[in-house]
Amino acid sequence: MSAGQPPFDSPEIRRLTPVIGPGHTYGSVTDKISAIVLTRPTSLGWYVGFLIAFSIMGMMTVAIGWLIIKGTGIWGINIPIGWGFAIVNFVWWIGIGHAGTLISAILFLLNQKWRTSINRFAEAMTLFAVACAGIFPLIHTGRPWLAFYMFPYPSTMGLWPQFRSPLIWDVFAVSTYGTVSLMFWFVGLIPDLATLRDRSVRKPLKIIYGMLSLGWRGSARHWHRYQSAYLLLAGLATPLVLSVHTVVSFDFAIAIVPGWHTTIFPPYFVAGAIYSGFAMVLTIAIPLRKAYDLEDFITMRHLDNMAKVMLSTGLIVAYGYFFEFFLSLYSGNKFDVFLVQQRLHGPYAPFYFALILCNILLPQLLWSYKMRHNVAALFLMSIVVNIGMWLERFVIVVISLTRDFVPSAWGRYSPTFWDWATFIGTIGMFVTLLFLFVRVLPAISIAEMRELVAETSEEEK
Amino acid sequence: MGEFGTPEELLQAVKKVREGGYRRLDAYAPFPIEGLSEALGLKRNLVPAITLLGGLAGGIGGFCFQYWAAAITYPLNIAGRPLNSWPAFIPVTFELTILGASLAAVFGMLALNRLPHPHHPVFNVGRFTHASSDRFFICIEAKDPNFHLEKCARLLQEVHAHHITEVSDD
Amino acid sequence: MAQIFHRSTNFLARFSVFSALFLVGLALVGVLAVARSPYLTRQNVTREQPVQFSHKHHVGDDGIDCRYCHTGVETSAVAGIPPTKTCMNCHAVLFNNAAYLEPIRESYRSDKSIPWVKVHRLADFVYFDHSIHVNKGVGCSSCHGQINQMPLVFQANTLLMQWCVDCHRNPEQVLRPKDQVFNMDWKAPDNQAEVGAKLRDEYKIRTTAELTSCSTCHR
Amino acid sequence: MREHEHIDSQHDHNDPAGDAKLHDGQMDLAAVRAKLQSKTGKQYWRTLEELAGDPQFEELLHREFPRQAPSEWDDSVDRRDFLKLMAASLAFAGLSGCGRTPEQYIVPYVKQPDGMVLGKPQFYATAMPFGADAIGLLVESHEGRPTKVEGNPDHPSSLGATNVFAEASVLNLYDPDRAQTVTKFGEIQTWSLFEQSAQAIAAETRAAYGAGFRILSGIVTSPTLAAQIQSLLTLFPKAKWHQWEPAVGDGTREGAKLAFGSYLNTVYRPERADVILSLDSDFLGSGPGHIRYAKEFSRHRKLNGPSDTMNRLYVVEPTPSVTGATADHRLPLRASEVELFARALAAKLGFGGSGTLPAGAEKWLDAVAKDLQEHKGASLVVAGEQQPAEVHALTHAINAALGNLGATLYYTYPLEERPVNHLESMAELCADIEAGKVETLLILGGNPVYTAPHDFDFASKIAFDQTTKQKKVKNTIHVSSHFDETSELCDWHVAESHYLETWGDARAFDGTLSVIQPLIAPLYHTHSLRAALAAFSDKPGVSDYDAVRANLEALGKRLLLMSFPDPGSFEKFWRKSLNDGVVASSAFAPLNATLKFSPANLPTPKPAPADEIEFIFRPDPCVYDGRFANNGWLQELPKPVTKLTWDNAALVSPKTAENLKVAQNVAWRGGEHGKVYSNVIDIALSNSKVTAAAWIVPGQADGTVVLPLGYGRKRAGYTGTNKGFNAYAVRASGALWTAFAPSSAIKKTGEEYPLACTQYHFSMEGRQILATGTLEEFRKNPNFANEHAELPPKELSLYNGEAEFPYNRDKWAMAIDLNKCNGCNACVVACQSENNIPVVGKDQVMRGREMHWIRIDRYYEKTVKTATNDPSSYDQSLFNPPTFFQPVPCQQCENAPCEQVCPVGATVHSAEGLNDMVYNRCVGTRYCSNNCPYKVRRFNFLRFQDWETPQLKLLRNPEVTVRSRGVMEKCTYCVQRINNARIESEKLNAPIHDGAIVTACEQACPTEAIVFGNANDKDSRVARLKAQQRNYTLLGELNARPRTTYLAVVRNPNPELESA
């Protein structure tokens, strides 16, 4: 066991709350997980859920189509509030994505065994979240069909993107993040795809999984290189994930808008991202383990640990809020000071207080052991944090723009039906993709679970 | 080819077989086993080196490209900032470094492993499907200079292989 | 178990991976190429006109000066397509019953304009000014090609922004003495580089930075 | 360089089929006209496109965006658009712009007009008749299309500047809702048919010596038209000529009569006055000569340094006007109390008599009287157009007593050919109609059904009475530009030509005569008032050109005592008059008028009921008396003080609002910068009632409610119909300008009405947005403007690349002297006209999306200590707050925050330091706008431009890109003008001299507050202004280094009043 273990991963505790249910062998693990995909019949619930999610996603496509016909004017944005829901959602989704990479990469480096059972769908979640996030920077432009201007390609105009703009940094950060996450995820999948190939009985499945598994046969030589590649990817993904939300925070920190222009953004955006990410992992994991009775693999210990991570990142975020507040006042910059007052008793004050409630006050309940071990409560808490983190982005993006330098230009923002349709639509898309994922791919890394079985069996000796 | 039930048996077997003087052999397992590589005497692989190269290419290329675009091909006065506002070019450079490195790592690994490789003799063995779930295999290749069918079979029996099968290559 | 895949698939699999990458690359290059192709730029594409007016005949053979018809070229942004009247100045007498000139006479009688097909089309959103180019020693043929050898006019250059900007970056390459501006057969001397540089100073042509500012052409 | 040009009638200057390189797909008006000729019998058409048989006409009929004010878009989804969804998605898939564009055609002239150079705009001198004034103009024309109206520097009434009405008048020309032909009972007739029946009527009338023939017109200052009327009246001895100008009071006229025994015209010389008192007169913002007065006034307010002197302006007024906002001292008084003030002032100056004044005004009065007396001969008292005759008479007396006659003002013969008391004239007409004395009523312009006092019930006078099945007037003919409320009740309607379409003439405020020369032949079958009138004369069919020409010759001989021995000499005179835009030395000579009046023996006025609410009627600053109701530019123009658009509202003071329990609340969508809900009130007044939205105006006199005229039109056209409320509905002949009613007359309906207000927040929140000071402060501390500026030092830079962009050739910059700006809005409309800025409609304005490139911010100096910053929460400081205006165009920052964040480099710096905006590169992330500290960028959230209406295509300035949807746009210092000037100078290898480039806003500004030029040229006006100590940077601490800077406001208060 490596040295980088937090205390809560000490052997005693592990024996008390195992990361894997007792009595599992390589075979049983394999059976159980692959069964979800191969043998287990698709439940009615899956169909219903999928249909609902899919229709919500349909609403999104309609909303986007309408947007393309009419223009961004169908949203609530205006001058001075040029960015509304679109950017709020973008930042929110990107943030959610971070937990996946964090779990699979950083915890892997820290050699946290308990990550194994959740990393697979956490990574999937990352991909889907990034997909949802990626939609917004595209459609929020006035002329989406010209968005390719933002990519470096040899145009007949001899022009190139303007690399001083944080939006261009975004383009590179997000696309890199998407690509790397995808590869990370796929590389992790290869051995499991092989398993599915070998265990599926129907020919077409065999062929499909066979192709996807690239003919993996578990050779020791392959495992040898595989492990180093995986380790390297993890090593690369770690700084990447930190950089991505840093860059996202630059969208605001680089601008001169009061409430945006602050150096504290990068760290606390990252913390916030992890915060919301873990909340979302919980939101997904809890129903998942129930639906496919994976309680043996996603044990209370996992939930407990994730709750603890949420608690700690939540505290970092709280610290961030405090210092943002403090620095504005301390700086004596009249615009910043005014903005802080606006947050407290401007037209949007309720949002700010709701944010404080959701992101700082309520999560303190997680100090209690009982809370952390009450699945239902934990689920609710994760929802609350998700909402809270969305509010945070709303407060940052909107309130700052409503009250900037020239009072004559002050305005207000309120979302239209289409703002909501697009936002909720992306949630539909996210869930749709998750449904598909659990249906056709192993939601838990089988190979790593076997490893886990091996180690746990050693320990028991 | 011999089949085993646990990683430990496999490790034992591999050691024995190598003591038996066989070099061209491979082991198969449903998950990476500590020590197996050493037992097989694999030397350290090239993946890290490739990754490093990919990273360097992405980073250096990325910065040079930005400099060229901003300062050389179409120099424009943006917000009174100098043409080479290098601090503003760092984020993209960084991202491209990561991208280059990751691509190199993955494709490097696949290439070195000769993947994709859907057809392989070992798949002829019926029980080999278990290699991806709960069984462990050793395969001594006929290309090995001192390969001899009976000898190998005997050797594998000595190391208590559960099943021993001959892998035909067609 | 039996093999799922035939041996050949090993090759196929790897081949398909590479070819996929290759095809994607090819597609991108293709798009960029089409954007520059005559299909879109209409470079070197001659057009049917309501009257098959031949610049070759009028300019090349008869030696009529550009400015006789394109009166605005030295003073205005647009060189100007001549009114029917200008045609009739001569053709009231010359070939005054030639069938192929009927549209001209018809237009003159009925006071209905002749719809000439537009040949030289700059990219949209560009505000091009003929007069300043002509006055600064940029010859007609530098952009329009050797009109005097075109029976039917076609667009001699791509007229893509890149093409404009190349010249705005270093005008030396095309500058000629002002008295040569309307000379269709002018050829750049071998020492164009230094001649051009000299003319650039002489004609007080602005710096490249000024010439390549966006608002120089876009408003 | 723009040279005036002149044209004569033979000159076919109206064929717009110019070089298509400039404007492809342009409509061929010739074709349209041909079609029009061929039309006969009953036929309707809506647009020229239909006539020209344009295929896209179908689309045009069911356009989804209304003309002028496109995209009144709401959250509801209409089915048709919805069906297009699929198609659009497909189009989206096939990346637009990659497609191959279709062939285009170049349609040259058949015979090119002489003197026209394709692609070069031409400028013609003409004049816009407006009430008792004519504004001298230079109109820009592109291939025969008038596109932009500018002031004529040689014309006394404009001196090169304009006002909102003149600037916007060009849109009226292309207004798609204009009446397009002669109609009878709403059915299309030919002009010849009209002439026949006119002649028939004339024949009958002559038989009766003209009995029963009546003409109703507005103020007529056109000698030609007047001559035409005269000749008709001589033809019909018993005929009568009535006049009705709804928004101009009789007080001015009758006041002169009261004072001097005869009608006289007053001309002011504010330039010579050191102390000016305005008695409810908005002489800087409206009324005859106001453009010139504003210029003169501001010239006497120019400050080059602390040593300079300034004039001092006192204003007594019931409701804030631009004049009031400019004042050094402003006293809110109810309109009915202004007379008391005048009497009291007269008393102070020793005329005897006296007036009781409301508390607080006494002290004010003393100070003013003292100040005036100290400046005998250099002072000026001006009375408001809406004030009664007594006030005007008193003013004349006071000015006389102060020895101002001939010094700061002089008198001339009246401009009107026949000055009458309009109210009496109208009353007489109505009475005669009732008495059945009227056979034929010829209404020349105006819209009496809408504007006449409601108790006259003019509609019933001319309408067909359903019960009696008959009409009181046998023949009714209405000549007007639109088919309006009056037209639909008249038998005949003759479409009136726009002043840019027909020959005419008019006198300016000082009598100067201008020939109005057309720039384009009538777009439709329209005729001038004179032509319509001539149809009844014995010489119908005389062309306007001949008539005007003949009349000028006659005038020249009679008034100017010129002799034209040979036709050639008159031809020269004629051409010169056209070229200059003024008829040389035609201004009226000053008269030495002697006062025949003593204020003492004025009858004591009946005391205004103090406990009652006073309602006053005022022409609207944007749509005037309603004649501009269908003009999108003016409808969307924020009113100078209230910043309301698209509506009028009953204006009340904060205190009154409190008493009436009237409040406002900011909507969530749009908010302070767009949408405010206001209480709706029912107003019962003069036996009539109207429902209006209330609006709270700080600085308004308590107990006064202002009802702006000109809104609530029932038949104005697409843009103007049913906007706001109709104040005429409660305007009775007995109380034309001021009416009283107990506060119970106002009832809250309980409803709320959304008003589009572009700037609701009026406090500076203690930020140094505006630097203001008094003359003393300025003298003590000339640098007061920059004292609190925290400009960061240049060295403080991450980069030391400071010297990388030196701008050592031309360095364009702008300086705006806030001391001169009076917020008149001329620059806003000028900019809109010059730069093809779309009109977005009320709904979009309420979403905070108006597109004006230059906005005029209005601030009240005292910050208001209420959380909501809501004037409805009454605060003492809102009783009479000092008001300031600040025009804010793009500041052209050298370290432009917008540029740094644009991902595609769509906004970058030019080598001359302009903050270029490249529309076709913009993808519309709106990041630049977020990062713009001045919020001067405007975004095309929807497709705001009207691409369908053909008339509006003719209007556009071909020098400026017409922006599409999804694109950011902003002020560029009129880069098209800069480029053209640069090209011309480059051809001559000469530097661009100062003044060669005049931006549209600078050009229009009546007070010369905006100055543009090359900051590198030390002698340029802009450089000199920037060198002044008053010069400061807006939000300098942000280190954006704007090229546009401001000069601080310096007010010149009277120390005696300051001490209070």
Coordinates of N, CA and C in Angstrom, one line a residue, chain D residues 121-204:
Chain D
P121 N -21.5 60.3 -53.3 CA -22.7 61.0 -52.9 C -22.7 62.5 -53.3
Q122 N -23.9 63.0 -53.6 CA -24.0 64.4 -53.9 C -24.8 65.1 -52.8
F123 N -24.5 66.4 -52.6 CA -25.2 67.1 -51.5 C -26.0 68.2 -52.1
Y124 N -27.3 68.3 -51.8 CA -28.2 69.4 -52.3 C -28.7 70.2 -51.1
A125 N -28.7 71.5 -51.3 CA -29.3 72.4 -50.3 C -30.8 72.4 -50.4
T126 N -31.5 72.3 -49.3 CA -32.9 72.4 -49.3 C -33.4 72.8 -47.9
A127 N -34.6 72.8 -47.6 CA -35.1 73.2 -46.3 C -36.3 72.4 -45.9
M128 N -36.4 72.2 -44.6 CA -37.6 71.5 -44.1 C -38.5 72.4 -43.4
P129 N -39.7 72.6 -44.0 CA -40.7 73.5 -43.3 C -41.2 72.8 -42.0
F130 N -41.2 73.6 -40.9 CA -41.6 73.0 -39.7 C -42.3 74.1 -38.8
G131 N -43.6 74.1 -38.7 CA -44.3 75.1 -38.0 C -43.9 76.5 -38.5
A132 N -43.6 77.4 -37.6 CA -43.3 78.8 -38.1 C -41.8 78.9 -38.3
D133 N -41.2 77.9 -38.9 CA -39.8 77.9 -39.1 C -39.5 77.0 -40.3
A134 N -38.3 77.2 -40.9 CA -37.8 76.3 -41.9 C -36.4 76.0 -41.6
I135 N -36.0 74.7 -41.5 CA -34.7 74.3 -41.1 C -33.9 74.1 -42.4
G136 N -32.8 74.9 -42.5 CA -32.0 74.8 -43.8 C -31.2 73.5 -43.7
L137 N -31.2 72.8 -44.8 CA -30.5 71.5 -44.8 C -29.6 71.3 -46.0
L138 N -28.7 70.4 -45.8 CA -27.9 69.8 -46.9 C -28.3 68.3 -46.9
V139 N -28.8 67.8 -48.0 CA -29.2 66.4 -48.0 C -28.3 65.6 -48.9
E140 N -27.8 64.5 -48.3 CA -26.9 63.6 -49.0 C -27.7 62.7 -49.9
S141 N -27.2 62.5 -51.1 CA -27.9 61.6 -52.1 C -27.0 60.7 -52.7
H142 N -27.4 59.4 -52.7 CA -26.6 58.4 -53.4 C -27.4 57.9 -54.6
E143 N -26.8 58.1 -55.8 CA -27.5 57.8 -57.0 C -29.0 58.1 -57.0
G144 N -29.3 59.3 -56.5 CA -30.6 59.8 -56.5 C -31.5 59.4 -55.4
R145 N -30.9 58.7 -54.4 CA -31.7 58.4 -53.2 C -31.2 59.2 -52.0
P146 N -32.1 60.1 -51.6 CA -31.7 60.9 -50.3 C -31.5 59.9 -49.2
T147 N -30.4 60.0 -48.5 CA -30.1 59.0 -47.5 C -29.9 59.7 -46.1
K148 N -29.4 60.9 -46.1 CA -29.0 61.5 -44.9 C -29.3 63.0 -44.9
V149 N -29.8 63.5 -43.8 CA -30.1 64.9 -43.8 C -29.1 65.6 -42.8
E150 N -28.5 66.7 -43.3 CA -27.6 67.4 -42.5 C -27.9 68.9 -42.5
G151 N -27.4 69.6 -41.6 CA -27.7 71.0 -41.5 C -26.9 71.8 -42.6
N152 N -27.5 73.0 -43.0 CA -26.8 73.8 -44.0 C -26.1 75.0 -43.2
P153 N -24.8 75.0 -43.2 CA -24.1 76.0 -42.5 C -24.4 77.4 -42.9
D154 N -24.9 77.6 -44.1 CA -25.2 78.9 -44.6 C -26.6 79.3 -44.2
H155 N -27.4 78.5 -43.6 CA -28.8 78.8 -43.3 C -28.9 79.3 -41.9
P156 N -29.5 80.5 -41.7 CA -29.6 81.1 -40.3 C -30.3 80.2 -39.3
S157 N -31.2 79.4 -39.7 CA -32.0 78.6 -38.7 C -31.2 77.4 -38.2
S158 N -30.3 76.9 -39.0 CA -29.6 75.7 -38.6 C -28.1 75.9 -38.3
L159 N -27.5 76.8 -39.1 CA -26.0 77.0 -39.0 C -25.3 75.7 -39.0
G160 N -25.8 74.8 -39.8 CA -25.1 73.5 -40.0 C -25.5 72.4 -39.1
A161 N -26.3 72.7 -38.1 CA -26.8 71.7 -37.2 C -28.2 71.3 -37.6
T162 N -28.7 70.3 -36.9 CA -30.1 69.9 -37.1 C -30.8 69.6 -35.8
N163 N -32.0 69.0 -35.9 CA -32.6 68.5 -34.7 C -33.2 67.2 -35.0
V164 N -33.8 66.5 -34.0 CA -34.3 65.2 -34.3 C -35.3 65.1 -35.4
F165 N -36.2 66.1 -35.5 CA -37.2 66.0 -36.6 C -36.6 66.1 -37.9
A166 N -35.6 67.0 -38.1 CA -35.0 67.1 -39.4 C -34.3 65.8 -39.8
E167 N -33.5 65.3 -38.8 CA -32.7 64.1 -39.1 C -33.7 62.9 -39.4
A168 N -34.8 62.8 -38.7 CA -35.7 61.7 -38.9 C -36.6 61.9 -40.1
S169 N -36.6 63.1 -40.7 CA -37.6 63.3 -41.7 C -37.4 62.5 -42.9
V170 N -36.1 62.1 -43.1 CA -35.8 61.3 -44.3 C -36.5 59.9 -44.2
L171 N -36.7 59.4 -43.0 CA -37.4 58.2 -42.8 C -38.8 58.3 -43.2
N172 N -39.4 59.5 -43.0 CA -40.8 59.7 -43.4 C -40.9 59.6 -44.9
L173 N -39.9 60.0 -45.6 CA -40.0 59.9 -47.1 C -40.2 58.5 -47.5
Y174 N -39.5 57.5 -46.8 CA -39.5 56.1 -47.2 C -40.5 55.3 -46.4
D175 N -41.3 56.0 -45.6 CA -42.3 55.3 -44.7 C -43.2 54.5 -45.6
P176 N -43.2 53.2 -45.4 CA -44.0 52.3 -46.3 C -45.5 52.6 -46.1
D177 N -45.9 53.2 -45.0 CA -47.3 53.4 -44.8 C -47.8 54.7 -45.3
R178 N -47.0 55.5 -46.1 CA -47.5 56.7 -46.6 C -48.6 56.5 -47.6
A179 N -49.5 57.5 -47.6 CA -50.5 57.4 -48.7 C -49.8 57.5 -50.0
Q180 N -50.3 56.7 -51.0 CA -49.5 56.6 -52.2 C -50.3 57.1 -53.4
T181 N -51.5 57.5 -53.3 CA -52.2 58.0 -54.4 C -53.5 58.7 -54.0
V182 N -54.2 59.3 -55.0 CA -55.4 59.9 -54.7 C -56.5 58.9 -54.4
T183 N -57.3 59.1 -53.4 CA -58.4 58.2 -53.2 C -59.7 59.0 -53.0
K184 N -60.8 58.3 -53.3 CA -62.2 58.9 -53.0 C -62.9 57.8 -52.3
F185 N -63.4 58.1 -51.1 CA -64.1 57.1 -50.2 C -63.2 55.9 -50.1
G186 N -61.9 56.1 -50.0 CA -60.9 55.1 -49.8 C -60.6 54.3 -51.0
E187 N -61.2 54.6 -52.2 CA -60.8 53.9 -53.4 C -59.9 54.7 -54.3
I188 N -59.1 54.0 -54.9 CA -58.0 54.7 -55.7 C -58.6 55.4 -56.9
Q189 N -58.2 56.6 -57.1 CA -58.6 57.4 -58.2 C -57.3 58.0 -58.9
T190 N -57.5 58.4 -60.1 CA -56.3 59.1 -60.8 C -56.3 60.5 -60.4
W191 N -55.2 61.2 -60.6 CA -55.1 62.6 -60.3 C -56.0 63.4 -61.2
S192 N -56.1 63.0 -62.5 CA -56.9 63.7 -63.4 C -58.4 63.7 -63.0
L193 N -58.8 62.5 -62.5 CA -60.2 62.5 -62.0 C -60.4 63.5 -60.9
F194 N -59.4 63.6 -60.0 CA -59.5 64.6 -58.9 C -59.6 66.0 -59.5
E195 N -58.7 66.3 -60.4 CA -58.7 67.6 -61.0 C -60.1 67.9 -61.6
Q196 N -60.7 67.0 -62.3 CA -62.0 67.2 -62.9 C -63.0 67.6 -61.8
S197 N -63.1 66.7 -60.8 CA -64.1 67.0 -59.8 C -63.8 68.3 -59.1
A198 N -62.5 68.6 -58.9 CA -62.1 69.9 -58.3 C -62.6 71.0 -59.1
Q199 N -62.4 70.9 -60.4 CA -62.9 72.0 -61.3 C -64.4 72.1 -61.2
A200 N -65.1 71.0 -61.2 CA -66.5 71.0 -61.1 C -66.9 71.8 -59.8
I201 N -66.3 71.4 -58.7 CA -66.6 72.1 -57.4 C -66.3 73.6 -57.6
A202 N -65.2 73.9 -58.2 CA -64.7 75.3 -58.3 C -65.8 76.0 -59.1
A203 N -66.3 75.4 -60.2 CA -67.3 76.1 -61.0 C -68.5 76.5 -60.1
E204 N -69.0 75.5 -59.4 CA -70.2 75.8 -58.5 C -69.8 77.0 -57.6

